[in-house]
Short mmCIF file of C-alpha atoms in Angstrom, two decimals:
data_model
loop_
_atom_site.label_atom_id
_atom_site.label_comp_id
_atom_site.label_asym_id
_atom_site.label_seq_id
_atom_site.Cartn_x
_atom_site.Cartn_y
_atom_site.Cartn_z
CA MET Y 1 33.79 -21.77 -0.45
CA LYS Y 2 34.77 -25.16 0.84
CA LYS Y 3 35.21 -27.87 -1.83
CA SER Y 4 33.73 -31.26 -1.23
CA LYS Y 5 35.87 -34.37 -1.17
CA PRO Y 6 35.93 -36.40 -4.37
CA THR Y 7 33.68 -39.43 -4.57
CA LYS Y 8 34.92 -41.00 -7.83
CA ILE Y 9 38.14 -41.38 -9.79
CA LYS Y 10 38.75 -43.05 -13.13
CA VAL Y 11 41.72 -45.40 -13.05
CA GLY Y 12 42.37 -47.03 -16.45
CA TYR Y 13 39.09 -48.60 -17.63
CA ARG Y 14 37.40 -48.54 -14.23
CA ASP Y 15 35.45 -45.96 -12.35
CA ILE Y 16 36.48 -46.26 -8.67
CA ASN Y 17 34.22 -44.94 -5.98
CA ILE Y 18 35.73 -43.10 -3.00
CA LYS Y 19 34.04 -43.25 0.39
CA TRP Y 20 35.18 -41.11 3.35
CA LEU Y 21 34.35 -43.08 6.55
CA SER Y 22 34.97 -43.16 10.23
CA PRO Y 23 36.85 -46.19 11.57
CA ASP Y 24 34.41 -48.88 12.70
CA PHE Y 25 35.65 -50.97 15.58
CA LYS Y 26 32.81 -53.47 15.32
CA THR Y 27 33.66 -54.42 11.78
CA GLU Y 28 37.37 -53.64 12.18
CA GLU Y 29 37.10 -51.39 9.04
CA LEU Y 30 39.85 -48.72 8.86
CA ILE Y 31 41.08 -49.25 12.46
CA ASP Y 32 44.59 -50.28 11.49
CA CYS Y 33 45.01 -48.15 8.40
CA PHE Y 34 44.06 -44.74 7.02
CA GLY Y 35 42.58 -46.13 3.83
CA GLN Y 36 42.05 -49.27 1.76
CA TYR Y 37 41.33 -50.28 -1.83
CA LYS Y 38 38.61 -52.90 -2.31
CA GLN Y 39 39.27 -54.46 -5.72
CA ARG Y 40 36.03 -56.42 -5.99
CA GLU Y 41 33.87 -53.42 -5.07
CA GLY Y 42 35.81 -50.95 -7.17
CA LEU Y 43 36.07 -48.83 -3.99
CA ILE Y 44 38.61 -46.77 -2.11
CA GLU Y 45 37.74 -46.07 1.56
CA ILE Y 46 39.55 -43.29 3.46
CA GLN Y 47 39.18 -42.12 7.06
CA ARG Y 48 37.13 -38.96 6.81
CA ASP Y 49 38.96 -36.97 9.46
CA LEU Y 50 42.29 -36.94 7.60
CA TYR Y 51 43.40 -33.63 6.14
CA GLY Y 52 46.38 -32.07 4.42
CA GLN Y 53 49.42 -34.17 3.48
CA LYS Y 54 48.15 -37.28 5.33
CA MET Y 55 44.84 -37.29 3.39
CA ILE Y 56 46.51 -36.67 0.06
CA ASN Y 57 49.20 -39.28 0.68
CA THR Y 58 46.48 -41.82 1.68
CA LEU Y 59 44.50 -41.08 -1.44
CA LEU Y 60 47.58 -41.39 -3.66
CA HIS Y 61 48.49 -44.61 -1.88
CA GLU Y 62 45.13 -46.24 -2.44
CA ILE Y 63 44.99 -45.01 -6.10
CA GLY Y 64 48.40 -46.74 -6.46
CA HIS Y 65 46.86 -50.04 -5.30
CA ALA Y 66 44.06 -49.56 -7.88
CA ILE Y 67 46.71 -48.95 -10.58
CA VAL Y 68 48.58 -52.12 -9.59
CA ASP Y 69 45.39 -54.19 -9.55
CA ILE Y 70 43.89 -52.85 -12.75
CA GLY Y 71 47.21 -53.07 -14.51
CA GLY Y 72 47.65 -56.69 -13.49
CA LEU Y 73 50.95 -56.01 -11.71
CA ASN Y 74 49.91 -58.20 -8.80
CA GLN Y 75 48.92 -61.21 -10.71
CA SER Y 76 50.81 -64.53 -10.44
CA GLY Y 77 54.23 -64.13 -11.99
CA ALA Y 78 53.90 -60.30 -12.11
CA PRO Y 79 56.45 -57.97 -10.39
CA LEU Y 80 54.18 -57.16 -7.45
CA GLU Y 81 52.47 -60.60 -6.86
CA ASN Y 82 53.72 -60.56 -3.27
CA ASP Y 83 51.48 -58.34 -1.04
CA ASP Y 84 54.34 -57.11 1.05
CA ASN Y 85 56.30 -56.02 -2.04
CA GLU Y 86 53.24 -54.23 -3.42
CA GLU Y 87 52.75 -52.37 -0.16
CA ILE Y 88 56.48 -51.27 -0.03
CA VAL Y 89 56.43 -50.06 -3.66
CA ILE Y 90 53.08 -48.22 -3.39
CA HIS Y 91 54.16 -46.63 -0.07
CA GLN Y 92 57.34 -45.24 -1.55
CA ILE Y 93 55.78 -44.00 -4.79
CA ALA Y 94 52.96 -42.22 -2.92
CA ASN Y 95 55.44 -40.62 -0.43
CA TYR Y 96 57.82 -39.41 -3.10
CA PHE Y 97 55.10 -38.17 -5.50
CA LEU Y 98 53.53 -36.10 -2.71
CA ALA Y 99 57.01 -34.80 -1.75
CA ILE Y 100 57.69 -33.80 -5.35
CA CYS Y 101 54.40 -31.92 -5.55
CA ARG Y 102 55.01 -30.20 -2.21
CA ASP Y 103 58.59 -29.31 -2.91
CA ASN Y 104 57.94 -28.09 -6.46
CA PRO Y 105 54.74 -26.03 -6.29
CA TRP Y 106 54.89 -25.29 -10.06
CA PHE Y 107 54.78 -28.98 -10.99
CA LEU Y 108 51.03 -29.75 -10.97
CA ASP Y 109 50.05 -26.56 -12.72
CA TYR Y 110 52.75 -27.28 -15.35
CA ILE Y 111 51.28 -30.73 -15.91
CA LYS Y 112 47.70 -29.31 -16.18
CA ASP Y 113 48.85 -26.57 -18.53
CA ASN Y 114 50.75 -28.87 -20.91
CA MET Y 115 49.09 -32.38 -20.89
CA ASN Y 116 46.73 -31.67 -23.74
CA LYS Y 117 49.00 -29.55 -25.98
CA ASN Y 118 49.90 -30.90 -29.38
CA ALA Y 119 53.35 -30.58 -30.85
#
């Protein structure tokens, strides 16, 4: 049975919608990137034809932008107020987190098994 792609994710206090779209050359949406986070709309858009590591990395990347935005890390005077710096940091974190999950297959199950256990 094929699982459907997620359409929502909760990030902090916000519910973020996820849309899986084809690039649109008339509006220039998603033609120069695999995904984007739209802060005002509370929306992550990802190219629908991605799969595997590229799809997961893109999803992690855009969730990272949501975390930075919702956490206020890109406000004036905050560590990631510069868009280029934010992009570099988010890119590296998404890449390394995906690599950690890929290279350590036990890791995600370990987190799921232990995150709600009390001392």
